[in-house]
Each structure stands twice: as C-alpha cells, then as structure tokens.
Amino acid sequence: MEDGTRRPAAGLPPPALTPPGRPLAKAYAALALGLVGRAFAVAHRVDPGLRRELADLPPGFSFALAVHPKGPRAALRMGADGRLRYLGRGPESPDVLMRFQNLSAALAVLTFSASAFEVYARNGPAVSGDLPSTMAIIRALGLVESLILPRFVVARVLKRVPSAPFARKHAERALIYLALPFAGPTKE
C-alpha cells in the first residue's frame, strides 16, 4: 500500500487482536477477594451479628465470590463446629456461587465505589444456588464491610450503616485487623 500498511490477503480474516490484559486490576481483585474472604472468616468468630446472620447455613455449606471468566475467587465453608473457614479458591461447585460477570463489576464492589446491592441490580454478578442463603451472604458481606471499613466509606456503599457501640465496633475491628495476617486458607 502507499501508506506503508499491509492488508491481509483477499479471503483471509484479519489477524486476531487480543485486548491487553489488566494485570494490575486482576492482581488487585485477587488481593481484595483474599482479604474479604479472610475478613469474613475472622469477623464470623468476632461479631455476634454476623454469626446470627449466617446461623441458618448448615455444616458443610460452602459459598464463593468469583470473577468470571477464570478470574480470582474466594471460597468459604461452614465447618461442623459452626465456624466459617476461608478456603482460598475453594471447591469448583460451591453451594452458592456469586460470580461477577466481568472484572469491572468486581472492581466496583471491591474498591467500595458501589454496594453489592447496586452491582447486583445492574446485573453485575450471576448467582447460582439457594436464594435465601444468597441473600444472607450478601447481608453478611455488608456487615463485614461495616466492620473493616471506616464509616465514611460504609455510608457510601450501604443503604443503612449497622449501628454498634463505638467501643465494641472498634475492638472488633482491631481484632479483625490483628488476625487477618494469620487467617490463611484451611484445608478442605
């Protein structure tokens, strides 16, 4: 061609162009899901409100938060002793799977710029599993957010900020922060 560009031969498809990956976004999503999974497990031990919210989940019940396709995920399982355990990537077929349709929807929740309810309303996650259990998990996710995040962030992502006495809330937050580095995945 006159401008120096080459065209594919007639009848051949153009060369496949793959969009550039978003390695930093994927790394952030993996880190954030790992922290949320660990925070879920630790907060379940610390906060009685979270234990009440998940009390109806039977022993062996598992759930996962994942980014589709083939993205990071965090899974948790209710143990026989009634404790919630973080499993890392966890089982391939959990009882409830909340799968964000794309990385952008996951980042909206994981950067706390939108609530899980808002992203759910915009068809961000696809959910497979029992609906009452799914709703309990979403409510529990809000409780975990309220425990680990400052009030001004929680006020942006939750319709109603759960009330708790100042001293208790900050003591629970401190316990969660102190336990997070030690709350690695457990064996299934």
PDB file of C-alpha atoms in Angstrom:
ATOM      1  CA  MET A   1       0.000   0.000   0.000  1.00  0.00           C
ATOM      2  CA  GLU A   2       1.017   3.579  -0.443  1.00  0.00           C
ATOM      3  CA  ASP A   3       0.929   4.462   3.265  1.00  0.00           C
ATOM      4  CA  GLY A   4       3.122   1.528   4.273  1.00  0.00           C
ATOM      5  CA  THR A   5       0.409  -0.572   5.980  1.00  0.00           C
ATOM      6  CA  ARG A   6      -0.272  -4.118   4.899  1.00  0.00           C
ATOM      7  CA  ARG A   7      -3.663  -5.622   4.366  1.00  0.00           C
ATOM      8  CA  PRO A   8      -4.395  -9.322   4.717  1.00  0.00           C
ATOM      9  CA  ALA A   9      -4.657 -11.299   1.519  1.00  0.00           C
ATOM     10  CA  ALA A  10      -8.115 -11.441  -0.007  1.00  0.00           C
ATOM     11  CA  GLY A  11     -10.356 -14.014   1.641  1.00  0.00           C
ATOM     12  CA  LEU A  12      -8.250 -14.300   4.808  1.00  0.00           C
ATOM     13  CA  PRO A  13      -9.569 -12.989   8.105  1.00  0.00           C
ATOM     14  CA  PRO A  14      -7.719 -10.084   9.692  1.00  0.00           C
ATOM     15  CA  PRO A  15      -5.137 -11.062  12.286  1.00  0.00           C
ATOM     16  CA  ALA A  16      -6.577 -11.796  15.716  1.00  0.00           C
ATOM     17  CA  LEU A  17      -6.091  -8.932  18.091  1.00  0.00           C
ATOM     18  CA  THR A  18      -6.307  -9.691  21.762  1.00  0.00           C
ATOM     19  CA  PRO A  19      -7.116  -6.832  24.067  1.00  0.00           C
ATOM     20  CA  PRO A  20      -4.371  -6.080  26.533  1.00  0.00           C
ATOM     21  CA  GLY A  21      -4.871  -7.762  29.881  1.00  0.00           C
ATOM     22  CA  ARG A  22      -5.425  -5.787  33.022  1.00  0.00           C
ATOM     23  CA  PRO A  23      -2.798  -7.400  35.210  1.00  0.00           C
ATOM     24  CA  LEU A  24      -2.926  -4.743  37.943  1.00  0.00           C
ATOM     25  CA  ALA A  25      -6.715  -4.872  38.103  1.00  0.00           C
ATOM     26  CA  LYS A  26      -6.664  -8.680  38.255  1.00  0.00           C
ATOM     27  CA  ALA A  27      -3.970  -8.600  40.937  1.00  0.00           C
ATOM     28  CA  TYR A  28      -5.992  -6.076  42.973  1.00  0.00           C
ATOM     29  CA  ALA A  29      -9.154  -8.194  42.596  1.00  0.00           C
ATOM     30  CA  ALA A  30      -7.267 -11.306  43.742  1.00  0.00           C
ATOM     31  CA  LEU A  31      -5.799  -9.465  46.730  1.00  0.00           C
ATOM     32  CA  ALA A  32      -9.138  -7.876  47.667  1.00  0.00           C
ATOM     33  CA  LEU A  33     -11.066 -11.164  47.374  1.00  0.00           C
ATOM     34  CA  GLY A  34      -8.447 -12.861  49.543  1.00  0.00           C
ATOM     35  CA  LEU A  35      -8.756 -10.145  52.166  1.00  0.00           C
ATOM     36  CA  VAL A  36     -12.564 -10.201  52.061  1.00  0.00           C
ATOM     37  CA  GLY A  37     -12.550 -14.000  52.412  1.00  0.00           C
ATOM     38  CA  ARG A  38     -10.171 -13.857  55.371  1.00  0.00           C
ATOM     39  CA  ALA A  39     -12.105 -10.956  56.928  1.00  0.00           C
ATOM     40  CA  PHE A  40     -15.339 -12.952  56.561  1.00  0.00           C
ATOM     41  CA  ALA A  41     -13.851 -15.891  58.469  1.00  0.00           C
ATOM     42  CA  VAL A  42     -12.300 -13.753  61.218  1.00  0.00           C
ATOM     43  CA  ALA A  43     -15.366 -11.499  61.598  1.00  0.00           C
ATOM     44  CA  HIS A  44     -17.556 -14.588  61.953  1.00  0.00           C
ATOM     45  CA  ARG A  45     -15.556 -15.517  65.052  1.00  0.00           C
ATOM     46  CA  VAL A  46     -15.611 -11.973  66.458  1.00  0.00           C
ATOM     47  CA  ASP A  47     -19.027 -10.495  65.650  1.00  0.00           C
ATOM     48  CA  PRO A  48     -22.243 -11.986  67.087  1.00  0.00           C
ATOM     49  CA  GLY A  49     -24.370 -10.156  64.482  1.00  0.00           C
ATOM     50  CA  LEU A  50     -22.538 -11.891  61.657  1.00  0.00           C
ATOM     51  CA  ARG A  51     -22.894 -15.256  63.389  1.00  0.00           C
ATOM     52  CA  ARG A  52     -26.660 -14.652  63.734  1.00  0.00           C
ATOM     53  CA  GLU A  53     -26.926 -13.711  60.046  1.00  0.00           C
ATOM     54  CA  LEU A  54     -25.242 -16.939  58.937  1.00  0.00           C
ATOM     55  CA  ALA A  55     -26.708 -19.185  61.655  1.00  0.00           C
ATOM     56  CA  ASP A  56     -29.084 -20.939  59.241  1.00  0.00           C
ATOM     57  CA  LEU A  57     -26.284 -22.195  56.990  1.00  0.00           C
ATOM     58  CA  PRO A  58     -25.810 -25.933  57.601  1.00  0.00           C
ATOM     59  CA  PRO A  59     -22.423 -27.518  58.374  1.00  0.00           C
ATOM     60  CA  GLY A  60     -20.528 -28.173  55.157  1.00  0.00           C
ATOM     61  CA  PHE A  61     -22.276 -25.316  53.328  1.00  0.00           C
ATOM     62  CA  SER A  62     -19.849 -23.532  51.019  1.00  0.00           C
ATOM     63  CA  PHE A  63     -20.025 -20.296  49.095  1.00  0.00           C
ATOM     64  CA  ALA A  64     -17.664 -18.428  46.819  1.00  0.00           C
ATOM     65  CA  LEU A  65     -17.192 -14.980  45.348  1.00  0.00           C
ATOM     66  CA  ALA A  66     -15.563 -15.150  41.919  1.00  0.00           C
ATOM     67  CA  VAL A  67     -14.713 -13.070  38.870  1.00  0.00           C
ATOM     68  CA  HIS A  68     -15.765 -14.549  35.536  1.00  0.00           C
ATOM     69  CA  PRO A  69     -14.121 -15.753  33.326  1.00  0.00           C
ATOM     70  CA  LYS A  70     -11.278 -17.614  35.015  1.00  0.00           C
ATOM     71  CA  GLY A  71     -10.602 -14.791  37.424  1.00  0.00           C
ATOM     72  CA  PRO A  72      -9.744 -14.770  41.106  1.00  0.00           C
ATOM     73  CA  ARG A  73     -12.100 -16.247  43.673  1.00  0.00           C
ATOM     74  CA  ALA A  74     -12.515 -16.638  47.413  1.00  0.00           C
ATOM     75  CA  ALA A  75     -14.443 -19.507  48.971  1.00  0.00           C
ATOM     76  CA  LEU A  76     -15.662 -20.166  52.490  1.00  0.00           C
ATOM     77  CA  ARG A  77     -17.220 -23.191  54.175  1.00  0.00           C
ATOM     78  CA  MET A  78     -19.227 -23.586  57.355  1.00  0.00           C
ATOM     79  CA  GLY A  79     -17.465 -26.157  59.500  1.00  0.00           C
ATOM     80  CA  ALA A  80     -19.076 -28.896  61.559  1.00  0.00           C
ATOM     81  CA  ASP A  81     -18.187 -26.849  64.649  1.00  0.00           C
ATOM     82  CA  GLY A  82     -20.199 -23.865  63.341  1.00  0.00           C
ATOM     83  CA  ARG A  83     -17.124 -21.804  62.400  1.00  0.00           C
ATOM     84  CA  LEU A  84     -16.738 -20.228  58.989  1.00  0.00           C
ATOM     85  CA  ARG A  85     -13.456 -21.166  57.298  1.00  0.00           C
ATOM     86  CA  TYR A  86     -11.657 -19.459  54.425  1.00  0.00           C
ATOM     87  CA  LEU A  87     -10.665 -21.975  51.730  1.00  0.00           C
ATOM     88  CA  GLY A  88      -8.756 -19.871  49.206  1.00  0.00           C
ATOM     89  CA  ARG A  89     -10.098 -20.734  45.723  1.00  0.00           C
ATOM     90  CA  GLY A  90     -12.183 -23.496  47.291  1.00  0.00           C
ATOM     91  CA  PRO A  91     -14.359 -26.137  45.616  1.00  0.00           C
ATOM     92  CA  GLU A  92     -15.338 -25.855  41.970  1.00  0.00           C
ATOM     93  CA  SER A  93     -19.032 -26.313  42.785  1.00  0.00           C
ATOM     94  CA  PRO A  94     -19.925 -24.452  45.987  1.00  0.00           C
ATOM     95  CA  ASP A  95     -23.496 -24.397  47.277  1.00  0.00           C
ATOM     96  CA  VAL A  96     -23.743 -20.692  46.405  1.00  0.00           C
ATOM     97  CA  LEU A  97     -21.568 -19.060  43.765  1.00  0.00           C
ATOM     98  CA  MET A  98     -21.675 -15.296  43.309  1.00  0.00           C
ATOM     99  CA  ARG A  99     -19.799 -14.729  40.075  1.00  0.00           C
ATOM    100  CA  PHE A 100     -19.141 -11.208  38.830  1.00  0.00           C
ATOM    101  CA  GLN A 101     -19.732 -11.106  35.072  1.00  0.00           C
ATOM    102  CA  ASN A 102     -16.563  -9.140  34.439  1.00  0.00           C
ATOM    103  CA  LEU A 103     -13.629  -7.532  36.156  1.00  0.00           C
ATOM    104  CA  SER A 104     -15.226  -4.061  36.086  1.00  0.00           C
ATOM    105  CA  ALA A 105     -18.260  -5.218  38.079  1.00  0.00           C
ATOM    106  CA  ALA A 106     -15.996  -6.935  40.607  1.00  0.00           C
ATOM    107  CA  LEU A 107     -13.814  -3.850  40.963  1.00  0.00           C
ATOM    108  CA  ALA A 108     -16.870  -1.663  41.623  1.00  0.00           C
ATOM    109  CA  VAL A 109     -17.609  -3.775  44.708  1.00  0.00           C
ATOM    110  CA  LEU A 110     -14.009  -4.493  45.731  1.00  0.00           C
ATOM    111  CA  THR A 111     -12.957  -0.825  45.565  1.00  0.00           C
ATOM    112  CA  PHE A 112     -16.064   0.025  47.598  1.00  0.00           C
ATOM    113  CA  SER A 113     -17.255   2.514  44.991  1.00  0.00           C
ATOM    114  CA  ALA A 114     -20.609   0.699  44.737  1.00  0.00           C
ATOM    115  CA  SER A 115     -22.513  -1.612  47.048  1.00  0.00           C
ATOM    116  CA  ALA A 116     -23.020  -5.278  46.297  1.00  0.00           C
ATOM    117  CA  PHE A 117     -26.757  -4.497  46.055  1.00  0.00           C
ATOM    118  CA  GLU A 118     -26.191  -1.806  43.388  1.00  0.00           C
ATOM    119  CA  VAL A 119     -23.920  -4.017  41.314  1.00  0.00           C
ATOM    120  CA  TYR A 120     -26.396  -6.883  41.689  1.00  0.00           C
ATOM    121  CA  ALA A 121     -29.197  -4.597  40.440  1.00  0.00           C
ATOM    122  CA  ARG A 122     -27.079  -3.728  37.373  1.00  0.00           C
ATOM    123  CA  ASN A 123     -26.646  -7.435  36.545  1.00  0.00           C
ATOM    124  CA  GLY A 124     -23.056  -7.408  37.777  1.00  0.00           C
ATOM    125  CA  PRO A 125     -22.982 -10.808  39.479  1.00  0.00           C
ATOM    126  CA  ALA A 126     -24.669 -14.005  38.425  1.00  0.00           C
ATOM    127  CA  VAL A 127     -25.738 -16.120  41.350  1.00  0.00           C
ATOM    128  CA  SER A 128     -26.237 -19.860  41.424  1.00  0.00           C
ATOM    129  CA  GLY A 129     -27.621 -21.552  44.491  1.00  0.00           C
ATOM    130  CA  ASP A 130     -30.258 -21.125  47.145  1.00  0.00           C
ATOM    131  CA  LEU A 131     -31.801 -17.620  47.137  1.00  0.00           C
ATOM    132  CA  PRO A 132     -32.359 -17.236  50.926  1.00  0.00           C
ATOM    133  CA  SER A 133     -28.770 -18.318  51.577  1.00  0.00           C
ATOM    134  CA  THR A 134     -27.526 -15.929  48.902  1.00  0.00           C
ATOM    135  CA  MET A 135     -29.378 -13.011  50.486  1.00  0.00           C
ATOM    136  CA  ALA A 136     -27.978 -13.914  53.908  1.00  0.00           C
ATOM    137  CA  ILE A 137     -24.470 -13.942  52.415  1.00  0.00           C
ATOM    138  CA  ILE A 138     -24.991 -10.533  50.774  1.00  0.00           C
ATOM    139  CA  ARG A 139     -26.266  -9.099  54.069  1.00  0.00           C
ATOM    140  CA  ALA A 140     -23.289 -10.665  55.844  1.00  0.00           C
ATOM    141  CA  LEU A 141     -20.952  -9.089  53.280  1.00  0.00           C
ATOM    142  CA  GLY A 142     -22.429  -5.712  54.258  1.00  0.00           C
ATOM    143  CA  LEU A 143     -21.748  -6.479  57.916  1.00  0.00           C
ATOM    144  CA  VAL A 144     -18.152  -7.431  57.130  1.00  0.00           C
ATOM    145  CA  GLU A 145     -17.719  -4.193  55.172  1.00  0.00           C
ATOM    146  CA  SER A 146     -19.110  -2.215  58.114  1.00  0.00           C
ATOM    147  CA  LEU A 147     -16.633  -3.922  60.446  1.00  0.00           C
ATOM    148  CA  ILE A 148     -13.471  -3.421  58.395  1.00  0.00           C
ATOM    149  CA  LEU A 149     -14.067  -0.070  56.692  1.00  0.00           C
ATOM    150  CA  PRO A 150     -14.294   3.463  58.051  1.00  0.00           C
ATOM    151  CA  ARG A 151     -17.797   4.873  58.480  1.00  0.00           C
ATOM    152  CA  PHE A 152     -17.492   7.417  55.642  1.00  0.00           C
ATOM    153  CA  VAL A 153     -16.778   4.588  53.172  1.00  0.00           C
ATOM    154  CA  VAL A 154     -19.502   2.332  54.587  1.00  0.00           C
ATOM    155  CA  ALA A 155     -22.033   5.166  54.326  1.00  0.00           C
ATOM    156  CA  ARG A 156     -21.364   5.333  50.561  1.00  0.00           C
ATOM    157  CA  VAL A 157     -21.845   1.624  49.873  1.00  0.00           C
ATOM    158  CA  LEU A 158     -24.593   0.591  52.297  1.00  0.00           C
ATOM    159  CA  LYS A 159     -28.133   1.931  52.494  1.00  0.00           C
ATOM    160  CA  ARG A 160     -28.122   1.665  56.267  1.00  0.00           C
ATOM    161  CA  VAL A 161     -24.986   1.570  58.355  1.00  0.00           C
ATOM    162  CA  PRO A 162     -25.356  -1.067  61.077  1.00  0.00           C
ATOM    163  CA  SER A 163     -25.279   0.536  64.487  1.00  0.00           C
ATOM    164  CA  ALA A 164     -22.979  -0.760  67.175  1.00  0.00           C
ATOM    165  CA  PRO A 165     -21.492   0.759  70.309  1.00  0.00           C
ATOM    166  CA  PHE A 166     -18.325   2.680  69.446  1.00  0.00           C
ATOM    167  CA  ALA A 167     -16.031   0.732  71.776  1.00  0.00           C
ATOM    168  CA  ARG A 168     -17.333  -2.693  70.689  1.00  0.00           C
ATOM    169  CA  LYS A 169     -17.112  -1.880  66.995  1.00  0.00           C
ATOM    170  CA  HIS A 170     -13.552  -0.594  67.253  1.00  0.00           C
ATOM    171  CA  ALA A 171     -12.487  -3.513  69.452  1.00  0.00           C
ATOM    172  CA  GLU A 172     -13.908  -5.955  66.878  1.00  0.00           C
ATOM    173  CA  ARG A 173     -12.210  -4.037  64.058  1.00  0.00           C
ATOM    174  CA  ALA A 174      -8.867  -4.199  65.894  1.00  0.00           C
ATOM    175  CA  LEU A 175      -9.250  -7.956  66.465  1.00  0.00           C
ATOM    176  CA  ILE A 176     -10.047  -8.492  62.778  1.00  0.00           C
ATOM    177  CA  TYR A 177      -7.069  -6.409  61.636  1.00  0.00           C
ATOM    178  CA  LEU A 178      -4.742  -8.252  64.017  1.00  0.00           C
ATOM    179  CA  ALA A 179      -5.984 -11.690  62.935  1.00  0.00           C
ATOM    180  CA  LEU A 180      -6.051 -11.092  59.152  1.00  0.00           C
ATOM    181  CA  PRO A 181      -2.361 -11.885  58.519  1.00  0.00           C
ATOM    182  CA  PHE A 182      -2.812 -15.250  60.239  1.00  0.00           C
ATOM    183  CA  ALA A 183      -6.146 -16.216  58.657  1.00  0.00           C
ATOM    184  CA  GLY A 184      -4.827 -18.172  55.689  1.00  0.00           C
ATOM    185  CA  PRO A 185      -6.743 -20.806  53.764  1.00  0.00           C
ATOM    186  CA  THR A 186      -7.578 -24.006  55.609  1.00  0.00           C
ATOM    187  CA  LYS A 187      -7.504 -27.487  54.120  1.00  0.00           C
ATOM    188  CA  GLU A 188     -10.821 -28.866  52.977  1.00  0.00           C
TER     189      GLU A 188
END
